[in-house]
mmCIF file of C-alpha atoms in Angstrom:
data_model
loop_
_atom_site.group_PDB
_atom_site.id
_atom_site.type_symbol
_atom_site.label_atom_id
_atom_site.label_comp_id
_atom_site.label_asym_id
_atom_site.label_seq_id
_atom_site.Cartn_x
_atom_site.Cartn_y
_atom_site.Cartn_z
ATOM 1 C CA MET A 542 -25.405 -70.762 -91.895
ATOM 2 C CA LYS A 543 -27.597 -68.479 -89.811
ATOM 3 C CA ARG A 544 -25.120 -68.837 -87.038
ATOM 4 C CA MET A 545 -22.294 -67.767 -89.406
ATOM 5 C CA LYS A 546 -24.252 -64.664 -90.413
ATOM 6 C CA ASN A 547 -24.745 -63.722 -86.731
ATOM 7 C CA LEU A 548 -21.068 -64.316 -86.046
ATOM 8 C CA VAL A 549 -20.061 -62.104 -89.002
ATOM 9 C CA LYS A 550 -22.541 -59.403 -87.948
ATOM 10 C CA GLY A 551 -21.171 -59.587 -84.404
ATOM 11 C CA ALA A 552 -17.596 -59.295 -85.643
ATOM 12 C CA ILE A 553 -18.482 -56.318 -87.845
ATOM 13 C CA LEU A 554 -20.287 -54.673 -84.920
ATOM 14 C CA ALA A 555 -17.300 -55.294 -82.625
ATOM 15 C CA VAL A 556 -14.878 -53.838 -85.178
ATOM 16 C CA GLY A 557 -17.166 -50.839 -85.636
ATOM 17 C CA LEU A 558 -17.395 -50.238 -81.892
ATOM 18 C CA PHE A 559 -13.657 -50.674 -81.472
ATOM 19 C CA ALA A 560 -12.991 -48.205 -84.290
ATOM 20 C CA GLY A 561 -15.458 -45.751 -82.747
ATOM 21 C CA VAL A 562 -13.735 -45.967 -79.384
ATOM 22 C CA GLN A 563 -10.350 -45.473 -81.047
ATOM 23 C CA VAL A 564 -11.613 -42.389 -82.904
ATOM 24 C CA ALA A 565 -13.123 -40.980 -79.701
ATOM 25 C CA SER A 566 -9.864 -41.623 -77.831
ATOM 26 C CA ALA A 567 -7.824 -40.096 -80.613
ATOM 27 C CA GLN A 568 -9.924 -36.943 -80.413
ATOM 28 C CA GLN A 569 -8.990 -36.272 -76.777
ATOM 29 C CA LYS A 570 -6.638 -33.318 -76.735
ATOM 30 C CA ILE A 571 -3.610 -33.334 -74.491
ATOM 31 C CA GLY A 572 -1.751 -30.173 -73.562
ATOM 32 C CA HIS A 573 1.203 -29.264 -71.397
ATOM 33 C CA ILE A 574 2.475 -26.305 -69.450
ATOM 34 C CA ASP A 575 5.482 -25.377 -67.354
ATOM 35 C CA ALA A 576 3.383 -24.322 -64.384
ATOM 36 C CA ASP A 577 6.351 -23.140 -62.329
ATOM 37 C CA GLN A 578 7.481 -20.799 -65.083
ATOM 38 C CA VAL A 579 3.990 -19.312 -65.386
ATOM 39 C CA PHE A 580 3.673 -19.114 -61.589
ATOM 40 C CA GLN A 581 6.937 -17.194 -61.276
ATOM 41 C CA ALA A 582 6.014 -14.870 -64.143
ATOM 42 C CA THR A 583 2.927 -13.500 -62.377
ATOM 43 C CA ALA A 584 2.945 -10.024 -60.874
ATOM 44 C CA GLU A 585 1.532 -11.481 -57.652
ATOM 45 C CA PHE A 586 4.522 -13.821 -57.342
ATOM 46 C CA LYS A 587 6.955 -10.940 -57.763
ATOM 47 C CA THR A 588 5.089 -8.905 -55.133
ATOM 48 C CA ALA A 589 5.062 -11.885 -52.775
ATOM 49 C CA GLN A 590 8.798 -12.409 -53.281
ATOM 50 C CA GLU A 591 9.440 -8.764 -52.383
ATOM 51 C CA GLN A 592 7.320 -9.070 -49.233
ATOM 52 C CA LEU A 593 9.142 -12.262 -48.239
ATOM 53 C CA LYS A 594 12.494 -10.566 -48.817
ATOM 54 C CA VAL A 595 11.516 -7.646 -46.567
ATOM 55 C CA LEU A 596 10.382 -10.044 -43.835
ATOM 56 C CA GLY A 597 13.494 -12.196 -44.257
ATOM 57 C CA ASP A 598 15.756 -9.154 -44.071
ATOM 58 C CA ALA A 599 14.047 -7.992 -40.865
ATOM 59 C CA LYS A 600 14.477 -11.426 -39.286
ATOM 60 C CA GLN A 601 18.110 -11.535 -40.441
ATOM 61 C CA LYS A 602 18.789 -8.109 -38.915
ATOM 62 C CA GLU A 603 17.300 -9.269 -35.601
ATOM 63 C CA LEU A 604 19.529 -12.343 -35.635
ATOM 64 C CA GLU A 605 22.614 -10.313 -36.534
ATOM 65 C CA GLY A 606 21.988 -8.160 -33.461
ATOM 66 C CA MET A 607 21.813 -11.285 -31.341
ATOM 67 C CA TYR A 608 25.031 -12.624 -32.898
ATOM 68 C CA ALA A 609 26.736 -9.333 -32.058
ATOM 69 C CA GLU A 610 25.691 -9.746 -28.406
ATOM 70 C CA LEU A 611 27.097 -13.279 -28.422
ATOM 71 C CA GLN A 612 30.401 -11.988 -29.765
ATOM 72 C CA LYS A 613 30.522 -9.331 -27.019
ATOM 73 C CA LYS A 614 30.039 -12.018 -24.367
ATOM 74 C CA GLU A 615 32.728 -14.143 -25.972
ATOM 75 C CA LYS A 616 35.131 -11.184 -26.069
ATOM 76 C CA GLU A 617 34.331 -10.376 -22.428
ATOM 77 C CA ALA A 618 35.189 -13.947 -21.454
ATOM 78 C CA ASN A 619 38.421 -13.885 -23.475
ATOM 79 C CA ASP A 620 39.468 -10.566 -21.904
ATOM 80 C CA LEU A 621 38.826 -11.952 -18.420
ATOM 81 C CA MET A 622 40.911 -15.038 -19.153
ATOM 82 C CA LEU A 623 43.764 -12.926 -20.526
ATOM 83 C CA ASN A 624 43.761 -10.689 -17.439
ATOM 84 C CA GLN A 625 43.476 -13.532 -14.958
ATOM 85 C CA SER A 626 46.183 -13.735 -12.337
ATOM 86 C CA GLU A 627 46.717 -15.716 -9.160
ATOM 87 C CA ALA A 628 45.391 -12.767 -7.168
ATOM 88 C CA ASN A 629 42.061 -12.534 -9.002
ATOM 89 C CA LYS A 630 41.722 -16.174 -10.095
ATOM 90 C CA ALA A 631 38.715 -17.050 -7.903
ATOM 91 C CA GLU A 632 36.845 -13.867 -8.819
ATOM 92 C CA THR A 633 37.658 -14.329 -12.532
ATOM 93 C CA GLN A 634 36.495 -17.962 -12.474
ATOM 94 C CA THR A 635 33.178 -16.912 -10.916
ATOM 95 C CA LYS A 636 32.712 -14.195 -13.555
ATOM 96 C CA LEU A 637 33.641 -16.631 -16.335
ATOM 97 C CA GLN A 638 31.116 -19.145 -15.046
ATOM 98 C CA THR A 639 28.392 -16.455 -15.029
ATOM 99 C CA ILE A 640 29.347 -15.304 -18.525
ATOM 100 C CA GLY A 641 29.320 -18.938 -19.711
ATOM 101 C CA GLN A 642 25.784 -19.424 -18.410
ATOM 102 C CA GLU A 643 24.654 -16.151 -20.002
ATOM 103 C CA PHE A 644 26.305 -17.192 -23.259
ATOM 104 C CA GLN A 645 24.469 -20.533 -23.271
ATOM 105 C CA GLN A 646 21.162 -18.813 -22.531
ATOM 106 C CA MET A 647 21.776 -16.373 -25.373
ATOM 107 C CA GLN A 648 22.634 -19.231 -27.757
ATOM 108 C CA THR A 649 19.368 -20.955 -26.820
ATOM 109 C CA ARG A 650 17.456 -17.723 -27.494
ATOM 110 C CA VAL A 651 19.191 -17.332 -30.857
ATOM 111 C CA GLN A 652 18.194 -20.884 -31.813
ATOM 112 C CA GLU A 653 14.600 -20.220 -30.749
ATOM 113 C CA VAL A 654 14.493 -16.966 -32.714
ATOM 114 C CA GLN A 655 15.940 -18.753 -35.778
ATOM 115 C CA LYS A 656 13.280 -21.454 -35.501
ATOM 116 C CA VAL A 657 10.466 -18.934 -35.109
ATOM 117 C CA ALA A 658 11.845 -16.858 -37.990
ATOM 118 C CA GLN A 659 11.855 -19.903 -40.277
ATOM 119 C CA GLU A 660 8.322 -20.811 -39.205
ATOM 120 C CA ASP A 661 7.132 -17.230 -39.730
ATOM 121 C CA LEU A 662 8.703 -17.105 -43.186
ATOM 122 C CA GLY A 663 7.147 -20.466 -44.075
ATOM 123 C CA LYS A 664 3.696 -19.364 -42.920
ATOM 124 C CA LYS A 665 3.986 -16.062 -44.756
ATOM 125 C CA GLN A 666 5.156 -17.836 -47.907
ATOM 126 C CA GLN A 667 2.180 -20.203 -47.736
ATOM 127 C CA GLU A 668 -0.168 -17.289 -47.086
ATOM 128 C CA LEU A 669 1.156 -15.345 -50.072
ATOM 129 C CA MET A 670 1.633 -18.217 -52.527
ATOM 130 C CA ALA A 671 -1.581 -20.214 -51.961
ATOM 131 C CA PRO A 672 -3.863 -17.651 -53.659
ATOM 132 C CA ILE A 673 -1.482 -17.438 -56.617
ATOM 133 C CA GLN A 674 -1.480 -21.224 -56.920
ATOM 134 C CA THR A 675 -5.284 -21.296 -56.807
ATOM 135 C CA LYS A 676 -5.489 -18.577 -59.458
ATOM 136 C CA LEU A 677 -3.070 -20.502 -61.692
ATOM 137 C CA MET A 678 -5.004 -23.768 -61.327
ATOM 138 C CA ASN A 679 -8.276 -21.983 -62.107
ATOM 139 C CA ALA A 680 -6.713 -20.442 -65.218
ATOM 140 C CA ILE A 681 -5.408 -23.837 -66.358
ATOM 141 C CA SER A 682 -8.860 -25.376 -65.883
ATOM 142 C CA THR A 683 -10.536 -22.518 -67.762
ATOM 143 C CA VAL A 684 -8.115 -22.726 -70.700
ATOM 144 C CA ALA A 685 -8.469 -26.526 -70.794
ATOM 145 C CA LYS A 686 -12.257 -26.300 -70.930
ATOM 146 C CA GLU A 687 -12.257 -23.479 -73.499
ATOM 147 C CA LYS A 688 -9.790 -25.274 -75.785
ATOM 148 C CA GLY A 689 -11.288 -28.755 -75.274
ATOM 149 C CA TYR A 690 -8.295 -30.391 -73.616
ATOM 150 C CA ALA A 691 -8.906 -33.653 -71.787
ATOM 151 C CA TYR A 692 -5.523 -33.528 -70.012
ATOM 152 C CA ILE A 693 -3.001 -30.815 -69.171
ATOM 153 C CA PHE A 694 0.374 -32.042 -67.928
ATOM 154 C CA ASP A 695 2.945 -29.993 -66.043
ATOM 155 C CA ILE A 696 6.164 -30.669 -67.908
ATOM 156 C CA GLY A 697 8.164 -29.357 -64.957
ATOM 157 C CA SER A 698 6.828 -31.941 -62.515
ATOM 158 C CA GLY A 699 5.282 -34.531 -64.800
ATOM 159 C CA ALA A 700 1.927 -34.246 -63.026
ATOM 160 C CA ALA A 701 -1.494 -33.955 -64.605
ATOM 161 C CA LEU A 702 -2.865 -30.569 -63.562
ATOM 162 C CA TYR A 703 -6.191 -30.954 -65.291
ATOM 163 C CA TYR A 704 -8.092 -33.963 -66.535
ATOM 164 C CA GLN A 705 -11.561 -34.681 -67.727
ATOM 165 C CA GLY A 706 -12.685 -38.042 -68.889
ATOM 166 C CA GLY A 707 -10.412 -40.975 -69.319
ATOM 167 C CA GLU A 708 -10.583 -44.103 -67.275
ATOM 168 C CA ASP A 709 -9.549 -44.107 -63.636
ATOM 169 C CA VAL A 710 -7.573 -47.286 -63.085
ATOM 170 C CA THR A 711 -6.779 -46.544 -59.436
ATOM 171 C CA GLU A 712 -8.975 -49.313 -58.049
ATOM 172 C CA ALA A 713 -7.752 -51.862 -60.594
ATOM 173 C CA VAL A 714 -4.124 -51.102 -59.713
ATOM 174 C CA LYS A 715 -4.925 -51.265 -55.989
ATOM 175 C CA ALA A 716 -6.576 -54.657 -56.524
ATOM 176 C CA LYS A 717 -3.567 -55.901 -58.513
ATOM 177 C CA LEU A 718 -1.301 -54.847 -55.638
ATOM 178 C CA GLY A 719 -3.629 -56.236 -52.992
ATOM 179 C CA VAL A 720 -4.225 -52.785 -51.507
ATOM 180 C CA LYS A 721 -7.617 -52.061 -49.988
#
């Protein structure tokens, strides 16, 4: 009989604890945001985009000048071939060979300039966008704390941008998968 009373008390306590945990879990607020939309709506983003466009246009203009030089070399080679005769064949072939080498060197330079331009644009983009990203993440964290959100999800990417509390099951999942 005493054992039955302890069992009933234990069951009531377990139900009470379970209900308390459920209420506590139900009280966690979850929010969402389209972070990319907010990111692109900032004045800093628009300024950064303008700066990137100016840099991109400058790089494009440099490349267009190089393409124009390539076209001149190509036209020079075509003109030589059209004006080639038996009398000037050896001289024309020598000139064509020189022009061909110059053309290949110019193509290599164009490829190098394209690569450097892409790298420069990537670095500049990272330099300009990283502070905006940090500012956005700080704002999300501040709003989450002020409004009492436990989780903020980015509906654009499906990622949790902010979380506080909750149970981290990373190690349990790693163990289930046999990952150390």
